[in-house]
Coordinates of C-alpha atoms in Angstrom, one line a residue:
M887 CA -20.7 -22.3 26.2
D888 CA -18.0 -24.6 24.7
Y889 CA -17.1 -21.9 22.2
L890 CA -15.5 -20.0 25.0
E891 CA -13.1 -22.8 25.8
G892 CA -9.6 -22.2 24.7
L893 CA -9.9 -18.4 25.1
N894 CA -7.5 -16.7 27.5
D895 CA -8.9 -14.4 30.2
A896 CA -8.5 -11.2 28.1
Q897 CA -10.1 -12.8 25.0
R898 CA -13.0 -14.1 27.1
R899 CA -13.6 -10.6 28.5
A900 CA -13.7 -9.2 25.0
V901 CA -16.2 -11.8 23.7
L902 CA -18.5 -11.4 26.7
A903 CA -18.5 -7.6 26.7
K904 CA -21.9 -7.1 25.2
D905 CA -23.2 -3.5 25.7
G906 CA -21.5 -0.2 25.4
P907 CA -18.3 0.9 23.8
V908 CA -15.3 -1.6 23.9
S909 CA -11.8 -1.0 22.7
V910 CA -9.7 -4.1 22.1
L911 CA -5.9 -3.4 21.8
A912 CA -4.8 -6.6 20.0
G913 CA -1.1 -7.3 19.7
A914 CA 0.3 -9.2 16.8
G915 CA -0.6 -12.8 16.7
S916 CA -3.1 -12.4 19.6
G917 CA -6.1 -14.0 17.8
K918 CA -8.1 -10.8 17.2
T919 CA -10.1 -12.2 14.3
H920 CA -11.0 -15.2 16.4
V921 CA -12.1 -12.9 19.2
L922 CA -14.1 -10.7 16.9
T923 CA -16.0 -13.6 15.1
T924 CA -16.6 -15.4 18.4
R925 CA -18.0 -12.2 19.9
I926 CA -20.5 -11.9 17.0
Y927 CA -21.5 -15.6 17.5
H928 CA -21.9 -14.9 21.2
L929 CA -24.3 -12.0 20.5
V930 CA -26.4 -14.2 18.2
R931 CA -26.5 -17.0 20.8
G932 CA -27.6 -14.4 23.3
G933 CA -30.6 -13.4 21.2
V934 CA -29.4 -10.5 19.1
P935 CA -30.8 -11.0 15.6
P936 CA -28.0 -11.3 13.0
R937 CA -29.5 -8.5 10.9
E938 CA -28.8 -6.0 13.8
I939 CA -25.1 -6.8 13.8
L940 CA -22.6 -5.0 11.6
A941 CA -18.9 -5.7 11.1
V942 CA -16.6 -3.6 9.0
T943 CA -13.0 -4.1 7.9
F944 CA -10.7 -2.8 5.2
T945 CA -10.1 -5.4 2.6
N946 CA -12.4 -7.7 0.7
K947 CA -10.2 -10.6 1.7
A948 CA -10.5 -9.8 5.4
A949 CA -14.3 -9.3 5.0
R950 CA -14.6 -12.6 3.2
E951 CA -12.6 -14.5 5.8
M952 CA -14.6 -13.0 8.7
R953 CA -17.9 -13.9 6.9
E954 CA -16.8 -17.5 6.4
R955 CA -15.7 -17.8 10.0
V956 CA -19.0 -16.5 11.3
R957 CA -21.0 -18.7 8.9
A958 CA -19.1 -21.7 10.1
L959 CA -19.9 -20.8 13.8
L960 CA -23.6 -20.2 13.1
G961 CA -24.1 -23.3 10.9
D962 CA -25.5 -23.7 7.4
G963 CA -28.8 -22.1 6.6
K964 CA -28.5 -19.4 9.3
D965 CA -28.6 -15.7 8.6
V966 CA -25.2 -14.0 8.7
P967 CA -24.7 -10.4 9.9
F968 CA -23.8 -7.7 7.4
I969 CA -20.0 -8.0 7.1
A970 CA -18.2 -5.7 4.6
T971 CA -15.5 -3.3 3.9
F972 CA -16.0 0.4 4.6
H973 CA -16.6 1.0 0.9
G974 CA -19.1 -1.9 0.9
L975 CA -20.9 -0.4 3.9
G976 CA -21.0 3.0 2.2
R977 CA -22.5 1.5 -1.0
E978 CA -25.1 -0.3 1.0
L979 CA -26.1 3.0 2.8
L980 CA -26.3 4.9 -0.5
E981 CA -28.2 2.2 -2.3
S982 CA -30.7 2.0 0.6
Y983 CA -31.2 5.7 1.4
G984 CA -29.1 7.8 -1.1
S985 CA -32.2 9.1 -2.9
A986 CA -32.5 11.6 -0.1
I987 CA -29.4 13.4 -1.3
G988 CA -30.1 12.8 -5.0
I989 CA -28.1 9.6 -5.5
R990 CA -30.0 7.0 -7.6
R991 CA -30.1 3.4 -6.4
F992 CA -27.9 1.9 -9.1
F993 CA -25.1 4.4 -9.4
S994 CA -21.7 3.7 -11.0
V995 CA -18.4 4.0 -9.3
Y996 CA -15.3 5.5 -10.9
D997 CA -12.1 3.4 -10.5
R998 CA -8.8 5.1 -10.3
D999 CA -8.2 5.1 -14.0
D1000 CA -11.6 6.7 -14.6
S1001 CA -10.8 9.3 -12.0
E1002 CA -7.4 10.1 -13.4
K1003 CA -8.9 10.6 -16.9
A1004 CA -11.6 12.9 -15.5
I1005 CA -8.9 14.9 -13.7
A1006 CA -6.9 15.1 -16.9
A1007 CA -9.9 16.5 -18.7
A1008 CA -10.4 19.0 -15.9
L1009 CA -6.8 20.2 -16.2
K1010 CA -7.2 20.5 -20.0
A1011 CA -10.3 22.6 -19.4
L1012 CA -8.3 24.9 -17.2
D1013 CA -5.6 25.1 -19.8
I1014 CA -3.1 23.4 -17.5
S1015 CA -0.6 21.1 -19.0
T1016 CA -0.3 17.7 -17.4
K1017 CA 3.5 18.4 -17.5
E1018 CA 2.9 21.2 -15.0
L1019 CA 0.7 19.1 -12.7
S1020 CA 0.0 15.4 -13.1
P1021 CA -3.6 14.0 -12.8
R1022 CA -2.3 11.4 -10.3
A1023 CA -0.9 14.1 -8.0
V1024 CA -4.1 16.2 -8.2
L1025 CA -6.3 13.1 -7.5
G1026 CA -4.1 12.2 -4.5
R1027 CA -4.6 15.7 -3.0
I1028 CA -8.3 15.5 -3.5
S1029 CA -8.5 12.0 -2.0
R1030 CA -6.6 13.1 1.1
A1031 CA -8.9 16.1 1.5
K1032 CA -12.0 14.0 1.1
G1033 CA -10.7 11.6 3.8
E1034 CA -10.4 14.6 6.1
G1035 CA -14.1 15.4 5.4
M1036 CA -13.7 18.3 3.1
R1037 CA -15.9 19.0 0.1
A1038 CA -14.9 20.6 -3.2
S1039 CA -16.6 23.9 -2.3
E1040 CA -14.8 24.1 1.1
F1041 CA -11.5 23.2 -0.4
H1042 CA -12.0 25.9 -3.1
E1043 CA -12.9 28.5 -0.5
K1044 CA -9.8 27.6 1.6
Y1045 CA -7.2 27.2 -1.2
G1046 CA -8.8 29.0 -4.2
R1047 CA -6.5 32.0 -3.7
S1048 CA -3.5 30.0 -2.4
S1049 CA -0.4 28.7 -4.1
F1050 CA -0.5 27.8 -7.8
G1051 CA -0.7 24.0 -7.2
A1052 CA -3.4 24.2 -4.5
R1053 CA -5.4 26.7 -6.5
I1054 CA -5.3 24.4 -9.6
V1055 CA -6.4 21.4 -7.4
A1056 CA -9.3 23.5 -6.1
E1057 CA -10.4 24.4 -9.6
A1058 CA -9.9 20.9 -11.0
W1059 CA -11.9 19.4 -8.1
L1060 CA -14.9 21.6 -9.0
H1061 CA -14.6 20.4 -12.7
Y1062 CA -14.2 16.8 -11.5
E1063 CA -17.4 17.0 -9.4
K1064 CA -19.3 18.2 -12.4
A1065 CA -18.0 15.3 -14.4
L1066 CA -19.1 12.8 -11.8
K1067 CA -22.5 14.3 -11.5
A1068 CA -22.9 14.3 -15.3
E1069 CA -22.1 10.6 -15.3
K1070 CA -24.3 10.0 -12.2
A1071 CA -21.2 8.4 -10.7
L1072 CA -19.2 8.4 -7.5
D1073 CA -15.5 7.7 -6.8
F1074 CA -14.2 5.5 -4.0
D1075 CA -13.8 8.4 -1.6
D1076 CA -17.4 9.4 -2.2
L1077 CA -18.5 6.0 -0.9
I1078 CA -17.5 7.2 2.5
A1079 CA -18.0 11.0 2.2
E1080 CA -21.6 10.8 0.8
P1081 CA -22.9 8.4 3.5
V1082 CA -21.5 10.7 6.2
R1083 CA -23.3 13.6 4.5
L1084 CA -26.4 11.5 4.2
L1085 CA -26.5 10.6 7.9
E1086 CA -25.5 14.1 9.2
E1087 CA -28.1 15.9 7.1
H1088 CA -31.0 13.5 7.5
P1089 CA -31.7 12.7 11.2
A1090 CA -34.6 10.3 10.3
I1091 CA -32.3 8.2 8.0
R1092 CA -29.6 8.3 10.7
A1093 CA -32.1 6.9 13.2
T1094 CA -33.2 4.2 10.8
A1095 CA -29.6 3.1 10.2
Q1096 CA -28.9 3.2 13.9
G1097 CA -31.9 1.0 14.5
R1098 CA -30.9 -1.3 11.7
W1099 CA -27.5 -2.1 13.2
R1100 CA -27.5 -1.9 17.0
Y1101 CA -24.1 -3.6 17.4
L1102 CA -21.2 -2.3 15.4
H1103 CA -17.8 -4.0 15.1
I1104 CA -14.7 -2.3 13.4
D1105 CA -11.6 -4.2 12.6
E1106 CA -8.1 -2.5 12.2
Y1107 CA -9.4 0.6 13.8
Q1108 CA -6.0 2.2 13.8
D1109 CA -6.3 2.4 10.0
T1110 CA -9.4 4.5 9.9
N1111 CA -9.2 8.0 8.6
K1112 CA -11.1 11.0 9.9
L1113 CA -14.1 10.4 7.8
Q1114 CA -14.4 6.7 8.5
E1115 CA -14.2 7.4 12.2
R1116 CA -17.1 9.9 11.7
L1117 CA -19.2 7.3 9.9
A1118 CA -18.6 4.8 12.6
G1119 CA -19.5 7.4 15.3
L1120 CA -22.8 8.3 13.5
L1121 CA -23.9 4.7 13.3
A1122 CA -23.0 4.1 17.0
E1123 CA -24.3 7.4 18.3
K1124 CA -27.6 6.1 19.7
H1125 CA -26.8 2.7 21.2
K1126 CA -23.1 3.2 21.8
N1127 CA -22.5 -0.5 21.1
I1128 CA -19.3 0.0 19.2
F1129 CA -16.6 -2.7 19.5
V1130 CA -13.3 -1.7 17.9
V1131 CA -10.3 -3.9 17.5
G1132 CA -6.8 -2.6 16.5
D1133 CA -3.2 -2.1 17.4
G1134 CA -1.6 1.3 17.4
D1135 CA 1.8 -0.5 17.0
Q1136 CA 0.7 -1.7 13.6
A1137 CA -0.5 1.7 12.3
I1138 CA 1.4 2.0 9.0
Y1139 CA -0.8 4.0 6.8
G1140 CA -0.4 7.5 8.1
W1141 CA 0.7 8.6 4.6
R1142 CA -2.7 7.6 3.3
G1143 CA -4.5 9.7 5.8
A1144 CA -5.1 7.0 8.5
K1145 CA -5.3 8.4 12.0
M1146 CA -3.7 6.3 14.6
E1147 CA -5.2 8.7 17.2
N1148 CA -8.6 7.2 16.5
I1149 CA -7.7 4.1 18.6
L1150 CA -5.3 5.8 21.0
N1151 CA -8.1 8.4 21.9
F1152 CA -11.1 6.0 21.8
D1153 CA -11.6 6.2 25.5
K1154 CA -11.6 10.0 25.3
K1155 CA -14.4 10.0 22.8
Y1156 CA -16.2 7.3 24.8
P1157 CA -15.3 7.9 28.5
E1158 CA -17.4 4.9 29.5
A1159 CA -15.5 2.6 27.2
E1160 CA -14.0 -0.7 28.4
T1161 CA -10.5 -1.2 27.3
I1162 CA -9.2 -4.8 26.9
V1163 CA -5.6 -5.6 26.0
L1164 CA -4.7 -8.8 24.2
E1165 CA -1.0 -9.4 24.9
R1166 CA -0.5 -13.1 24.4
N1167 CA 1.1 -13.9 21.1
Y1168 CA 0.1 -17.3 19.7
R1169 CA 2.0 -17.0 16.5
S1170 CA 5.7 -16.5 17.1
T1171 CA 8.5 -17.9 19.2
K1172 CA 9.6 -16.2 22.4
N1173 CA 12.8 -14.9 20.8
L1174 CA 10.8 -13.2 18.0
V1175 CA 8.3 -11.8 20.5
D1176 CA 11.0 -10.4 22.8
A1177 CA 12.8 -8.8 19.8
A1178 CA 9.7 -7.2 18.5
N1179 CA 8.9 -5.8 21.9
A1180 CA 12.3 -4.3 22.2
V1181 CA 11.9 -2.6 18.8
I1182 CA 8.4 -1.2 19.3
E1183 CA 8.8 0.0 22.9
K1184 CA 11.2 2.7 21.6
N1185 CA 8.2 4.5 20.2
K1186 CA 6.7 7.2 22.5
N1187 CA 3.3 7.7 20.8
R1188 CA 1.7 4.4 21.8
K1189 CA -0.5 2.7 24.4
E1190 CA 1.5 0.6 26.9
K1191 CA 1.3 -3.0 25.7
Y1192 CA 3.9 -5.8 26.1
S1193 CA 3.4 -9.0 24.2
T1194 CA 4.1 -12.4 25.9
T1195 CA 4.0 -16.0 24.6
E1196 CA 4.0 -19.5 26.0
N1197 CA 5.8 -20.7 22.8
G1198 CA 9.3 -22.0 23.1
A1199 CA 12.4 -19.8 22.6
G1200 CA 13.0 -21.0 19.0
D1201 CA 15.9 -20.0 16.8
P1202 CA 17.7 -16.7 17.3
I1203 CA 17.2 -14.0 14.7
S1204 CA 19.8 -14.2 11.9
I1205 CA 21.5 -11.0 10.6
H1206 CA 23.5 -11.2 7.4
A1207 CA 25.5 -8.5 5.7
A1208 CA 26.1 -8.8 2.0
R1209 CA 28.5 -6.9 -0.3
S1210 CA 25.8 -5.8 -2.7
A1211 CA 22.0 -6.1 -3.4
E1212 CA 22.9 -8.9 -5.9
D1213 CA 25.0 -10.7 -3.2
E1214 CA 22.1 -10.3 -0.7
A1215 CA 19.7 -11.9 -3.2
R1216 CA 22.0 -14.8 -3.9
W1217 CA 22.5 -15.4 -0.1
I1218 CA 18.8 -15.3 0.5
A1219 CA 18.2 -17.7 -2.4
A1220 CA 20.9 -20.1 -1.1
K1221 CA 19.4 -20.0 2.4
I1222 CA 15.9 -20.7 1.1
R1223 CA 17.2 -23.6 -0.9
A1224 CA 18.7 -25.1 2.2
L1225 CA 15.5 -24.6 4.2
I1226 CA 13.4 -26.3 1.5
R1227 CA 15.9 -29.2 1.5
D1228 CA 15.4 -29.4 5.3
G1229 CA 11.6 -29.8 4.8
V1230 CA 10.3 -26.2 5.0
A1231 CA 7.5 -25.7 2.5
P1232 CA 8.2 -22.9 0.0
E1233 CA 4.7 -21.5 0.7
G1234 CA 5.8 -21.0 4.3
I1235 CA 8.6 -18.6 3.3
A1236 CA 8.3 -14.9 2.6
I1237 CA 10.8 -12.2 1.5
L1238 CA 9.7 -8.7 2.5
F1239 CA 11.1 -5.5 1.2
R1240 CA 10.5 -1.8 2.1
T1241 CA 10.2 -0.4 -1.5
N1242 CA 9.2 -2.0 -4.7
F1243 CA 12.5 -1.5 -6.6
Q1244 CA 14.2 -4.0 -4.3
S1245 CA 12.1 -6.8 -5.9
R1246 CA 14.1 -6.9 -9.1
A1247 CA 17.4 -8.2 -7.6
L1248 CA 15.4 -10.6 -5.3
E1249 CA 13.4 -12.0 -8.2
E1250 CA 16.6 -12.5 -10.2
G1251 CA 18.3 -14.3 -7.4
L1252 CA 15.4 -16.8 -7.0
L1253 CA 15.2 -17.3 -10.8
R1254 CA 18.9 -18.2 -11.0
A1255 CA 18.5 -20.6 -8.1
G1256 CA 15.5 -22.3 -9.7
I1257 CA 13.3 -21.5 -6.7
P1258 CA 9.6 -21.1 -7.5
Y1259 CA 8.1 -17.8 -6.2
K1260 CA 5.1 -15.5 -6.5
L1261 CA 5.3 -11.8 -6.3
L1262 CA 2.3 -10.0 -4.6
G1263 CA 1.6 -6.9 -6.6
T1264 CA 2.9 -6.1 -10.0
R1265 CA 6.1 -7.8 -11.1
F1266 CA 9.0 -5.4 -11.7
F1267 CA 9.2 -5.4 -15.5
A1268 CA 5.4 -5.4 -15.7
R1269 CA 5.1 -2.1 -13.7
K1270 CA 3.7 0.7 -15.8
E1271 CA 6.5 3.2 -15.0
V1272 CA 9.1 0.6 -16.0
K1273 CA 7.3 -0.2 -19.2
D1274 CA 7.0 3.5 -20.0
A1275 CA 10.7 4.1 -19.5
L1276 CA 11.7 1.0 -21.6
A1277 CA 9.3 2.2 -24.4
W1278 CA 11.4 5.5 -24.6
V1279 CA 14.6 3.6 -24.8
R1280 CA 13.4 1.2 -27.5
L1281 CA 11.9 4.1 -29.5
A1282 CA 15.2 5.9 -29.5
M1283 CA 16.9 2.8 -30.7
D1284 CA 14.3 2.3 -33.5
P1285 CA 12.0 5.3 -34.2
S1286 CA 9.8 3.1 -36.5
R1287 CA 8.4 1.1 -33.6
E1288 CA 4.8 2.2 -33.6
A1289 CA 3.7 0.5 -30.3
D1290 CA 6.6 2.2 -28.5
R1291 CA 5.8 5.5 -30.2
M1292 CA 2.2 5.3 -29.0
R1293 CA 3.2 4.5 -25.4
A1294 CA 6.0 7.0 -25.2
A1295 CA 3.8 9.8 -26.6
S1296 CA 1.4 9.5 -23.8
S1297 CA 3.8 8.6 -21.0
P1298 CA 4.0 11.0 -19.4
P1299 CA 1.0 12.8 -20.9
R1300 CA 2.0 15.7 -23.2
G1301 CA -1.4 16.6 -24.8
L1302 CA -1.2 14.0 -27.6
G1303 CA -4.6 12.3 -27.5
K1304 CA -5.6 9.1 -29.2
V1305 CA -7.1 11.0 -32.2
T1306 CA -3.8 12.8 -32.9
L1307 CA -1.8 9.6 -32.5
G1308 CA -4.2 7.7 -34.7
K1309 CA -3.8 10.3 -37.5
L1310 CA 0.0 9.9 -37.2
A1311 CA -0.2 6.1 -37.3
A1312 CA -2.5 6.3 -40.4
G1313 CA 0.0 8.6 -42.2
Q1314 CA -2.4 11.6 -42.0
R1315 CA 0.0 14.1 -40.6
A1316 CA -1.4 16.8 -43.0
L1317 CA -4.7 16.6 -41.2
L1318 CA -3.2 17.7 -37.9
R1319 CA -4.2 21.1 -36.6
A1320 CA -1.5 23.6 -35.8
G1321 CA -1.6 23.0 -32.1
E1322 CA -1.5 19.2 -32.5
L1323 CA 1.4 19.5 -35.0
A1324 CA 3.4 21.7 -32.6
K1325 CA 3.1 19.0 -29.8
V1326 CA 4.0 16.2 -32.2
E1327 CA 7.1 18.1 -33.5
Q1328 CA 8.2 18.8 -29.9
F1329 CA 7.8 15.0 -29.1
E1330 CA 9.7 14.1 -32.2
R1331 CA 12.6 16.4 -31.4
V1332 CA 13.0 14.7 -28.1
V1333 CA 13.0 11.2 -29.8
D1334 CA 15.6 12.5 -32.4
E1335 CA 17.8 13.9 -29.6
L1336 CA 17.8 10.6 -27.8
A1337 CA 18.4 8.6 -31.0
R1338 CA 21.6 10.7 -31.6
A1339 CA 22.7 10.2 -28.0
A1340 CA 22.3 6.4 -28.3
Q1341 CA 25.1 6.3 -30.8
T1342 CA 27.8 7.2 -28.2
L1343 CA 26.5 7.1 -24.6
A1344 CA 27.1 4.2 -22.2
S1345 CA 23.8 2.4 -21.6
S1346 CA 23.3 3.7 -18.0
E1347 CA 23.9 7.3 -19.0
F1348 CA 21.6 6.8 -21.9
V1349 CA 18.8 5.4 -19.7
K1350 CA 19.3 8.3 -17.3
L1351 CA 19.0 10.8 -20.2
S1352 CA 15.8 9.0 -21.5
I1353 CA 14.2 9.3 -18.1
E1354 CA 15.1 13.0 -18.0
K1355 CA 14.2 14.0 -21.5
S1356 CA 11.0 12.0 -21.6
G1357 CA 9.6 13.9 -18.6
I1358 CA 9.3 10.8 -16.6
R1359 CA 11.6 12.1 -13.8
R1360 CA 9.7 15.4 -13.6
A1361 CA 6.2 13.7 -13.7
L1362 CA 7.0 11.2 -11.0
L1363 CA 9.7 12.8 -8.8
E1364 CA 9.1 16.5 -9.0
E1365 CA 5.3 16.8 -9.6
G1366 CA 4.0 13.4 -8.4
S1367 CA 2.4 12.2 -5.2
E1368 CA 4.2 10.3 -2.5
E1369 CA 3.3 7.1 -4.3
D1370 CA 4.7 8.5 -7.6
R1371 CA 8.0 9.3 -5.9
E1372 CA 8.3 5.7 -4.7
R1373 CA 7.4 4.5 -8.2
F1374 CA 10.3 6.6 -9.5
Q1375 CA 12.7 4.3 -7.5
N1376 CA 11.6 1.5 -9.8
V1377 CA 12.6 3.6 -12.8
E1378 CA 15.9 4.3 -11.1
E1379 CA 16.5 0.6 -10.8
L1380 CA 16.6 0.4 -14.6
V1381 CA 19.7 2.5 -14.5
S1382 CA 21.3 0.1 -12.0
I1383 CA 20.6 -2.7 -14.4
A1384 CA 22.0 -0.8 -17.4
V1385 CA 25.3 -0.2 -15.6
R1386 CA 26.1 -3.9 -16.2
H1387 CA 26.5 -3.1 -19.9
D1388 CA 28.4 0.2 -19.7
A1389 CA 31.6 -1.6 -20.9
T1390 CA 30.0 -1.9 -24.4
P1391 CA 29.2 1.8 -25.3
G1392 CA 26.6 3.0 -27.8
K1393 CA 23.8 1.1 -29.3
E1394 CA 25.4 -2.3 -28.7
G1395 CA 25.4 -1.8 -25.0
I1396 CA 21.9 -0.4 -24.9
A1397 CA 20.7 -3.4 -27.0
L1398 CA 22.3 -5.8 -24.4
F1399 CA 20.4 -3.9 -21.7
L1400 CA 17.1 -4.2 -23.6
A1401 CA 17.7 -7.9 -24.2
E1402 CA 18.2 -8.5 -20.5
A1403 CA 15.0 -6.6 -19.7
A1404 CA 13.1 -8.5 -22.4
L1405 CA 14.3 -11.9 -21.1
A1406 CA 13.3 -11.0 -17.6
S1407 CA 9.9 -9.8 -18.8
D1408 CA 9.3 -13.1 -20.5
Q1409 CA 9.9 -14.8 -17.1
D1410 CA 7.8 -12.4 -15.3
E1411 CA 4.8 -12.7 -17.6
M1412 CA 4.4 -16.4 -16.9
D1413 CA 1.0 -16.9 -15.2
Q1414 CA 1.9 -17.2 -11.5
G1415 CA -1.7 -16.8 -10.3
E1416 CA -2.0 -20.3 -9.0
R1417 CA 1.7 -21.0 -8.7
S1418 CA 3.0 -22.1 -5.4
G1419 CA 6.3 -21.0 -4.0
V1420 CA 8.1 -18.4 -1.9
T1421 CA 6.2 -15.2 -1.5
L1422 CA 7.8 -11.8 -2.3
M1423 CA 6.0 -8.6 -1.2
T1424 CA 6.4 -5.2 0.4
V1425 CA 6.1 -5.0 4.2
H1426 CA 2.9 -2.9 3.7
A1427 CA 1.3 -5.8 1.7
A1428 CA 2.3 -8.4 4.3
K1429 CA 0.2 -6.8 7.1
G1430 CA -2.3 -9.4 8.4
L1431 CA -0.3 -12.4 7.0
E1432 CA 2.0 -14.9 8.7
F1433 CA 4.7 -17.2 7.5
D1434 CA 6.9 -20.0 9.0
T1435 CA 10.0 -18.1 7.9
V1436 CA 10.5 -14.4 7.0
F1437 CA 13.4 -12.6 5.3
V1438 CA 13.4 -8.8 5.6
S1439 CA 15.9 -7.5 3.0
G1440 CA 17.5 -4.0 2.7
M1441 CA 17.9 -3.3 6.4
E1442 CA 19.9 -0.2 5.7
E1443 CA 19.7 3.3 7.0
G1444 CA 17.7 5.5 4.5
L1445 CA 16.0 2.4 3.0
F1446 CA 14.5 0.9 6.2
P1447 CA 13.9 3.2 8.0
H1448 CA 13.0 5.0 4.7
H1449 CA 14.0 8.6 4.7
G1450 CA 11.8 9.6 1.8
M1451 CA 12.9 11.3 -1.4
G1452 CA 13.5 14.7 0.2
S1453 CA 13.1 16.7 3.3
E1454 CA 9.4 17.5 2.7
D1455 CA 8.7 13.7 2.3
A1456 CA 10.8 12.5 5.2
R1457 CA 9.0 9.6 6.8
D1458 CA 7.8 9.6 10.4
E1459 CA 10.4 7.5 12.1
E1460 CA 7.8 6.1 14.6
E1461 CA 5.7 4.9 11.6
E1462 CA 8.8 3.3 10.1
R1463 CA 9.5 1.6 13.4
R1464 CA 5.9 0.3 13.4
L1465 CA 6.4 -1.0 9.9
F1466 CA 9.5 -2.9 11.0
Y1467 CA 7.5 -4.3 13.9
V1468 CA 4.9 -5.5 11.4
A1469 CA 7.6 -7.2 9.4
M1470 CA 9.1 -8.9 12.4
T1471 CA 5.8 -10.2 13.7
R1472 CA 4.9 -11.9 10.4
A1473 CA 7.4 -14.7 11.3
Q1474 CA 6.3 -17.7 13.3
K1475 CA 9.6 -19.6 13.7
R1476 CA 12.5 -17.9 11.8
L1477 CA 13.5 -14.4 11.0
F1478 CA 16.4 -13.3 8.8
L1479 CA 17.4 -9.7 8.5
T1480 CA 19.8 -8.8 5.7
F1481 CA 21.5 -5.7 4.4
A1482 CA 24.1 -4.8 1.8
H1483 CA 27.3 -2.7 2.4
V1484 CA 26.9 -1.3 -1.1
R1485 CA 23.7 -0.6 -3.0
T1486 CA 23.5 0.6 -6.6
I1487 CA 20.9 3.4 -6.9
Y1488 CA 20.4 5.3 -10.2
G1489 CA 23.5 3.7 -11.6
S1490 CA 25.8 4.8 -8.8
E1491 CA 27.2 2.6 -6.0
S1492 CA 26.7 4.0 -2.6
L1493 CA 28.1 2.8 0.7
T1494 CA 25.4 2.1 3.2
E1495 CA 25.0 1.9 6.9
P1496 CA 23.1 -0.9 8.7
S1497 CA 19.6 0.1 9.8
S1498 CA 19.5 1.8 13.2
F1499 CA 16.6 -0.5 14.0
L1500 CA 19.0 -3.5 14.2
A1501 CA 20.6 -1.9 17.3
D1502 CA 17.3 -2.1 19.1
I1503 CA 17.4 -5.9 19.2
D1504 CA 19.1 -7.4 22.2
R1505 CA 22.4 -9.1 21.2
S1506 CA 21.4 -12.3 23.1
L1507 CA 18.6 -12.8 20.5
V1508 CA 20.8 -12.5 17.5
V1509 CA 23.3 -14.5 15.5
Y1510 CA 25.4 -13.2 12.6
D1511 CA 24.8 -15.7 9.9
G1512 CA 27.9 -15.9 7.6
T1513 CA 28.9 -12.4 8.5
E1514 CA 31.9 -12.8 10.8
G1515 CA 32.8 -9.5 12.4
N1516 CA 29.6 -7.7 11.5
D1517 CA 28.7 -7.3 15.1
I1518 CA 30.7 -4.1 14.9
F1519 CA 27.9 -2.6 13.0
I1520 CA 25.2 -3.5 15.5

């Protein structure tokens, strides 16, 4: 069995563990995907028909990679097991057996925009203004409840007489369910919830599905929520051949409803389970592995696991303190330019950041240095919330701008629909009904107030006022979901940009700010889809990737670890520490950690403290790169 050659003892045990429940605790860089695909190949070689093997993961990219690896092992022309995301599995179950619960074979699926529009319609039917409760926030609450396994009727029974917000969510959910049924559609959460209902309510179908897939594999098990874990349990109930791979130390999606306990307590659910720990790191240098161990071992809620490596010591970790976020970006750009000059490929370099708003200064630094880059996710000035805020600023400067008027009137929503706005654009104001006219006049009063303020205010103060008067602050920060509150930090970053032009008060200063934003937007809107270069992304987006060299910016207390936007949203520090562990273990050879002494947030300069996580790294593994005397902070 030459395919077993090159595997270490723990990897070989995992591949050869054929029957019964198996839990593989796979440390960063330990070759878990190789183990999982080799194990599938071993089952087929041992006589298990591919059609009886199921493998589930979380992203289309991961599923595609796993499928390609298995196909390469099996050879051309051979059947490949069913390998899909959880949502892909759910769709397959419903298309095959969903008629038993009234779901037609070719159903449609609502995307997020469809769902938000349906929720907005539900709120309107309840006579609730989207100013009072945003559709995004309502949808987030519903999604979380569905992930916990709740149905609309159960949620309504539990919260129908609760607080105002919960009561409205309960009522809106019932309306939303009716809308989905009328359209014969499901949303993304239903692709998990409905298969669970199907299997629980129909034992014959459950038995058929269990016979169809006798061997079940689940990747990234620490990221499963309550309902996904139930779905896996239902499929594995008869044969108990469930093989899960994951790492509690990389559980970073608790805020989405993921339950790290699913992997930590796997042996309690399956007492006969074999547990295998993959501790050898093939990715990173010894210095990086030792530093990551030192960080993650401070967490108490984890399975004991200590990564080792046979790689060389490598470079020490570099820590750099900058005066400001702009200085930090300039230093990173200069360091990258030097690395590229020394032969490091730009594609092998990544800059990671904790929150999206940090990307603006980093992008600017790379552009000024002429370093090609690609930003995973939406570029700063292309983000919806940023475009919304800029539309309000431009409209106040020139109320005749029809495109900005249309955008501002619906961002945030204020009950001005397309028909109403269309009448206004066509000069048919006289055709507006009394209710429509009242909403239009209220909107126009806000625009007029901002237009007057633009005459005298400094640009940063004017941007702040626009964010406040438009309702963007309230919609995102006060009424929005956790995701919305992080999006608000992008809007705050606009104020920090506007501060640069405060020396020129009134419309001239605001015009300079808008010109800067427009110029950056032109740069951002270049097609970078196939462009090579340095990669910028959030740490969350970097999970599962690896790079020769990694920069982690913004290593400041309150930013990383992130302390949330208020006491109710305070992040779990152990999850923040796991997130830093993920960031560190993306690096193969070099890791740079940077922070700024001063960071401008919402137009105000604030003194910062270095992240408490930096103190967890042994001094022997660190150098202070261009930051003489900064060891006093560590």
